[in-house]
């Protein structure tokens, strides 16, 4: 609690790291995740710093690792499921010799891998090529078995055939990617003016495309033509479409011979390929084992070198000087880390630290646990607390679920919510914390918040006496029918009858806990609840705000601004209390003084309140208590005068205090005037803002009522077997709507409004939220991001 | 197109527009350039680019040394990958629009291959120099043609460029000059067709794309005129190359066709306030900046403006052009660094 009330004391320390042991010291600090280093070389470019070569070396190794990982992803069989495992325990930041070993080994592995996979790829492409050749020979066999006769020697062809003796039939055979077939065919036709015969056949087996690695049915083509010139054109076109053309002997016998040769070579290559593949898998298995540890080691080394880059070298170059923020109560831990670092590197001279006066405001640090972290992050979403400022998160733990529950009051819904939260708490595994599903992680991190919200909703639901919009009658109602002495005719003839509490025996005292279930039957149920909830939300709001204003005392007292206590805090408190505190007094008085008998003469608080401002007096509104008329001007005057004077005086007083700084009286005066006006107007609008408690709780109650009446009650009116079927169907619909609309949607909206009430109405009264978080140098965050 | 295309724009193109705006946010800013300009070698540059959206783009896994050529290639690959991602996810008419963007690269590739073939270079040697965005299947076969007519009827008739060839087909033998003229003819037809297409789409796409294309057309007209001084290209021939969709059309183009020296070109530009600024006080602003640089600057400005409006296609075009400009800038800085000419390093064209 103490740690959460104010942020921890953080001090600036100057670390003198001996150059021999600096690396080990920083790595020890990284393991602890203790301190935040400040950049002492802001004016030096990032690539001109002292240890940039080491950082680059680490980056080079990381590219090697990326290559290894890519190879694992590409070729490992069976493929790895999910990312590489995280090594546990994580290795320490490597010593220079270890780093060298990692570098050497990883590079050797990468080189070997590159060689082997290149070998394998070339073998594979050879195999593909040979299979294509075989496919070509097999597929074209029936085509060339009956050779076409030479074409008739007409005039046109004569022009094409320059060498008459060369008019024998020529073949070009090969394979082409199936997508390119139409364009290829058309271009051949156009360029050669039809003096060729092209045949396409699809290959039976699917073979790899070397560029992309996907498998397709290659198209085998056979082009038959006469003449040399056309031949050259055909060859050019074939080249341009990246076809694979093969030597195509004219005689069947030769082709058979080649086919047999091909079969043998394919067999050979397959054997070699399987051996290469085996070796490759061995290499990859070695990678999978070693890579995670290497990655962590090198990431740590790089992080340490980056930190060393932030340090400034001393004049003598014997040591490095670092500046860091460190929580004051962990200074001993810092000391021991430095000693440990020195011991590890076997250095003679100790590294040490000394405390510096902090130049500006130190960073904020709160130690949270899984329970408080959700509340802390709610507050920090608005703004990080300034150093040593009162932390609203402490109070938020109770007030947030409470305000939420005021809007969400329903025993049944609260119970469901609490159960859901309990289930999430039971799932407490590291897998959930690192889950990649952002939405789930969001809910999971707020599990304790949701639990509290659920529990509080059960409580407020019990007070509202609502469970899935139905009242629970745990105790006998305080209202009784008998004393009214209604005859049977009266009961039958009227739809609504009024129970008069002033008749003795009808109302025998209040219900033990919460709202009497009898009200659920009443016609004026809503107007009764509205009046009740509205007053209740104003009471809650004014108490909440008063509490906020009071909290600012701790901020002032901590900073020693006693003048502010008297000139700001007290006037503010007085203003708030004399207006809205007075309103509360009126509300409570009205509850106490006016029973059922006097209900006709009860005065309207609203009219009183407005009259107080207007300094008017209406005759038909009786005063709540005697002398109320004299009270009013007094209250208004004190409140306004006090506030104005107090705040303006503060402006004048500050003149004396802040002589050292450059001071502009007019500016401070203006600021205080604005602050005063803002506070006064803010009080009114903020009080009105708390009425959302009433509005949302009304909306929630009405929505669940509608859901019950429109959906669930229909099914309950059915009888017999059919009724049970209808009930099952309708109930599932009811359950679905309850969860999706009433729990999730309404829950989110109530959450949002509770958040707003905290941020704007509550925290504005005392919380500046202008700090920045301590971001300690820690290896665990680096490893998590790997 | 319905009456109000903005209403249902997001149904088909909203995702890609969001994507391209996100990519645009990754374009290097002035401070990035300042950092880059301070680098001493390419390794430093690599380090700096790692902090930008490029990430580990330049980190090579092999032992290759970083060269300017490699940088250029990697940047180009990156851009092409982005473009293909956009193209693969696009629906008509956006897909047609994106195809139009590739046609200009295709024209350049065809001309490059033709000139290469004239110089008897090997096609395999030329192919890597072609821009990958303008690649088409029959590209490598361009070399087998001898005349534009043959080129058209055999190869290009199947490509999207075919319609642009209808005016450009001639039976004259291809030579160096002819190839350049061919490029300009194709460009003229391409720009006019792209302009028409944007007009058909209408709405904000037309409002933004048309000025950009009009500027592009006028820039070509100016550059053709300036570059044709001292060659045997006559005025009428020249005027047949001017794209007619620009703002210079028709009056300015006629004047440009008659112009005979740079002074007269400047006089033509004086009639148009936007171009007057570009041609004005060339010496006063910076001696190092060429006319082309100033055209680029103006183009960057136009493209930057297109991001101010939503629900249109011009952002895709502008993104490509800005990214290209960025690549040129990075390559320029890299060249300056490797050649040790730090004085000229500030000659890049800042984008944001």
PDB file of N, CA and C in Angstrom, chain B residues 118-157:
ATOM      1  N   UNK B 118      19.777  -2.530 -82.024  1.00  0.00           N
ATOM      2  CA  UNK B 118      20.465  -1.806 -83.104  1.00  0.00           C
ATOM      3  C   UNK B 118      21.962  -1.821 -82.882  1.00  0.00           C
ATOM      4  N   UNK B 119      22.340  -1.723 -81.613  1.00  0.00           N
ATOM      5  CA  UNK B 119      23.771  -1.730 -81.307  1.00  0.00           C
ATOM      6  C   UNK B 119      24.328  -3.136 -81.208  1.00  0.00           C
ATOM      7  N   UNK B 120      23.514  -4.111 -81.572  1.00  0.00           N
ATOM      8  CA  UNK B 120      23.914  -5.516 -81.563  1.00  0.00           C
ATOM      9  C   UNK B 120      24.329  -5.991 -80.173  1.00  0.00           C
ATOM     10  N   UNK B 121      23.603  -5.501 -79.207  1.00  0.00           N
ATOM     11  CA  UNK B 121      23.839  -6.006 -77.851  1.00  0.00           C
ATOM     12  C   UNK B 121      23.038  -7.276 -77.654  1.00  0.00           C
ATOM     13  N   UNK B 122      23.493  -8.094 -76.748  1.00  0.00           N
ATOM     14  CA  UNK B 122      22.774  -9.322 -76.453  1.00  0.00           C
ATOM     15  C   UNK B 122      21.527  -8.994 -75.633  1.00  0.00           C
ATOM     16  N   UNK B 123      20.451  -9.687 -75.951  1.00  0.00           N
ATOM     17  CA  UNK B 123      19.203  -9.416 -75.233  1.00  0.00           C
ATOM     18  C   UNK B 123      19.356  -9.750 -73.746  1.00  0.00           C
ATOM     19  N   UNK B 124      20.069 -10.812 -73.455  1.00  0.00           N
ATOM     20  CA  UNK B 124      20.240 -11.228 -72.062  1.00  0.00           C
ATOM     21  C   UNK B 124      20.936 -10.149 -71.249  1.00  0.00           C
ATOM     22  N   UNK B 125      21.761  -9.374 -71.947  1.00  0.00           N
ATOM     23  CA  UNK B 125      22.489  -8.315 -71.254  1.00  0.00           C
ATOM     24  C   UNK B 125      21.579  -7.112 -71.020  1.00  0.00           C
ATOM     25  N   UNK B 126      20.611  -6.940 -71.933  1.00  0.00           N
ATOM     26  CA  UNK B 126      19.725  -5.781 -71.833  1.00  0.00           C
ATOM     27  C   UNK B 126      18.596  -5.997 -70.828  1.00  0.00           C
ATOM     28  N   UNK B 127      18.147  -7.231 -70.737  1.00  0.00           N
ATOM     29  CA  UNK B 127      16.954  -7.488 -69.931  1.00  0.00           C
ATOM     30  C   UNK B 127      17.062  -6.994 -68.494  1.00  0.00           C
ATOM     31  N   UNK B 128      18.190  -7.211 -67.824  1.00  0.00           N
ATOM     32  CA  UNK B 128      18.246  -6.724 -66.437  1.00  0.00           C
ATOM     33  C   UNK B 128      18.132  -5.221 -66.337  1.00  0.00           C
ATOM     34  N   UNK B 129      18.413  -4.520 -67.431  1.00  0.00           N
ATOM     35  CA  UNK B 129      18.337  -3.054 -67.362  1.00  0.00           C
ATOM     36  C   UNK B 129      16.922  -2.543 -67.596  1.00  0.00           C
ATOM     37  N   UNK B 130      16.038  -3.424 -68.017  1.00  0.00           N
ATOM     38  CA  UNK B 130      14.658  -3.008 -68.217  1.00  0.00           C
ATOM     39  C   UNK B 130      13.985  -2.823 -66.862  1.00  0.00           C
ATOM     40  N   UNK B 131      13.053  -1.882 -66.826  1.00  0.00           N
ATOM     41  CA  UNK B 131      12.334  -1.683 -65.569  1.00  0.00           C
ATOM     42  C   UNK B 131      11.354  -2.837 -65.352  1.00  0.00           C
ATOM     43  N   UNK B 132      11.417  -3.475 -64.193  1.00  0.00           N
ATOM     44  CA  UNK B 132      10.555  -4.648 -63.988  1.00  0.00           C
ATOM     45  C   UNK B 132       9.063  -4.335 -64.065  1.00  0.00           C
ATOM     46  N   UNK B 133       8.688  -3.069 -63.834  1.00  0.00           N
ATOM     47  CA  UNK B 133       7.262  -2.764 -63.904  1.00  0.00           C
ATOM     48  C   UNK B 133       6.754  -2.821 -65.337  1.00  0.00           C
ATOM     49  N   UNK B 134       7.655  -2.608 -66.285  1.00  0.00           N
ATOM     50  CA  UNK B 134       7.225  -2.612 -67.674  1.00  0.00           C
ATOM     51  C   UNK B 134       7.490  -3.928 -68.361  1.00  0.00           C
ATOM     52  N   UNK B 135       7.665  -4.975 -67.581  1.00  0.00           N
ATOM     53  CA  UNK B 135       7.994  -6.253 -68.195  1.00  0.00           C
ATOM     54  C   UNK B 135       6.753  -6.883 -68.816  1.00  0.00           C
ATOM     55  N   UNK B 136       6.913  -7.489 -69.966  1.00  0.00           N
ATOM     56  CA  UNK B 136       5.836  -8.282 -70.538  1.00  0.00           C
ATOM     57  C   UNK B 136       6.448  -9.520 -71.164  1.00  0.00           C
ATOM     58  N   UNK B 137       5.611 -10.495 -71.421  1.00  0.00           N
ATOM     59  CA  UNK B 137       6.118 -11.812 -71.790  1.00  0.00           C
ATOM     60  C   UNK B 137       6.980 -11.800 -73.035  1.00  0.00           C
ATOM     61  N   UNK B 138       6.531 -11.028 -74.019  1.00  0.00           N
ATOM     62  CA  UNK B 138       7.212 -11.097 -75.310  1.00  0.00           C
ATOM     63  C   UNK B 138       8.428 -10.184 -75.362  1.00  0.00           C
ATOM     64  N   UNK B 139       8.758  -9.591 -74.202  1.00  0.00           N
ATOM     65  CA  UNK B 139       9.751  -8.529 -74.194  1.00  0.00           C
ATOM     66  C   UNK B 139      11.057  -8.948 -74.844  1.00  0.00           C
ATOM     67  N   UNK B 140      11.503 -10.144 -74.493  1.00  0.00           N
ATOM     68  CA  UNK B 140      12.817 -10.568 -74.961  1.00  0.00           C
ATOM     69  C   UNK B 140      12.847 -10.770 -76.463  1.00  0.00           C
ATOM     70  N   UNK B 141      11.693 -10.929 -77.057  1.00  0.00           N
ATOM     71  CA  UNK B 141      11.670 -11.220 -78.487  1.00  0.00           C
ATOM     72  C   UNK B 141      11.691  -9.968 -79.339  1.00  0.00           C
ATOM     73  N   UNK B 142      11.716  -8.796 -78.725  1.00  0.00           N
ATOM     74  CA  UNK B 142      11.701  -7.546 -79.470  1.00  0.00           C
ATOM     75  C   UNK B 142      12.832  -7.509 -80.497  1.00  0.00           C
ATOM     76  N   UNK B 143      13.927  -8.118 -80.162  1.00  0.00           N
ATOM     77  CA  UNK B 143      15.102  -8.091 -81.030  1.00  0.00           C
ATOM     78  C   UNK B 143      14.904  -8.716 -82.387  1.00  0.00           C
ATOM     79  N   UNK B 144      13.921  -9.566 -82.542  1.00  0.00           N
ATOM     80  CA  UNK B 144      13.804 -10.239 -83.838  1.00  0.00           C
ATOM     81  C   UNK B 144      13.185  -9.355 -84.906  1.00  0.00           C
ATOM     82  N   UNK B 145      12.657  -8.191 -84.507  1.00  0.00           N
ATOM     83  CA  UNK B 145      12.021  -7.331 -85.490  1.00  0.00           C
ATOM     84  C   UNK B 145      13.048  -6.379 -86.108  1.00  0.00           C
ATOM     85  N   UNK B 146      12.830  -6.010 -87.378  1.00  0.00           N
ATOM     86  CA  UNK B 146      13.737  -5.082 -88.035  1.00  0.00           C
ATOM     87  C   UNK B 146      13.087  -3.729 -88.270  1.00  0.00           C
ATOM     88  N   UNK B 147      11.801  -3.710 -88.534  1.00  0.00           N
ATOM     89  CA  UNK B 147      11.126  -2.441 -88.785  1.00  0.00           C
ATOM     90  C   UNK B 147      10.011  -2.283 -87.758  1.00  0.00           C
ATOM     91  N   UNK B 148       9.574  -1.055 -87.565  1.00  0.00           N
ATOM     92  CA  UNK B 148       8.463  -0.852 -86.618  1.00  0.00           C
ATOM     93  C   UNK B 148       7.237  -1.649 -87.016  1.00  0.00           C
ATOM     94  N   UNK B 149       7.009  -1.755 -88.317  1.00  0.00           N
ATOM     95  CA  UNK B 149       5.824  -2.485 -88.750  1.00  0.00           C
ATOM     96  C   UNK B 149       5.907  -3.938 -88.321  1.00  0.00           C
ATOM     97  N   UNK B 150       7.084  -4.504 -88.511  1.00  0.00           N
ATOM     98  CA  UNK B 150       7.255  -5.899 -88.140  1.00  0.00           C
ATOM     99  C   UNK B 150       7.132  -6.056 -86.631  1.00  0.00           C
ATOM    100  N   UNK B 151       7.750  -5.092 -85.944  1.00  0.00           N
ATOM    101  CA  UNK B 151       7.690  -5.097 -84.488  1.00  0.00           C
ATOM    102  C   UNK B 151       6.237  -5.136 -84.028  1.00  0.00           C
ATOM    103  N   UNK B 152       5.456  -4.298 -84.687  1.00  0.00           N
ATOM    104  CA  UNK B 152       4.067  -4.191 -84.294  1.00  0.00           C
ATOM    105  C   UNK B 152       3.309  -5.466 -84.613  1.00  0.00           C
ATOM    106  N   UNK B 153       3.429  -5.917 -85.861  1.00  0.00           N
ATOM    107  CA  UNK B 153       2.576  -7.021 -86.283  1.00  0.00           C
ATOM    108  C   UNK B 153       2.978  -8.331 -85.621  1.00  0.00           C
ATOM    109  N   UNK B 154       4.257  -8.488 -85.305  1.00  0.00           N
ATOM    110  CA  UNK B 154       4.677  -9.770 -84.760  1.00  0.00           C
ATOM    111  C   UNK B 154       4.557  -9.818 -83.245  1.00  0.00           C
ATOM    112  N   UNK B 155       4.998  -8.752 -82.597  1.00  0.00           N
ATOM    113  CA  UNK B 155       5.183  -8.863 -81.157  1.00  0.00           C
ATOM    114  C   UNK B 155       4.223  -7.987 -80.373  1.00  0.00           C
ATOM    115  N   UNK B 156       4.235  -6.689 -80.706  1.00  0.00           N
ATOM    116  CA  UNK B 156       3.538  -5.770 -79.819  1.00  0.00           C
ATOM    117  C   UNK B 156       2.037  -5.795 -79.991  1.00  0.00           C
ATOM    118  N   UNK B 157       1.568  -6.483 -81.041  1.00  0.00           N
ATOM    119  CA  UNK B 157       0.130  -6.490 -81.273  1.00  0.00           C
ATOM    120  C   UNK B 157      -0.609  -7.167 -80.127  1.00  0.00           C
TER     121      UNK B 157
END
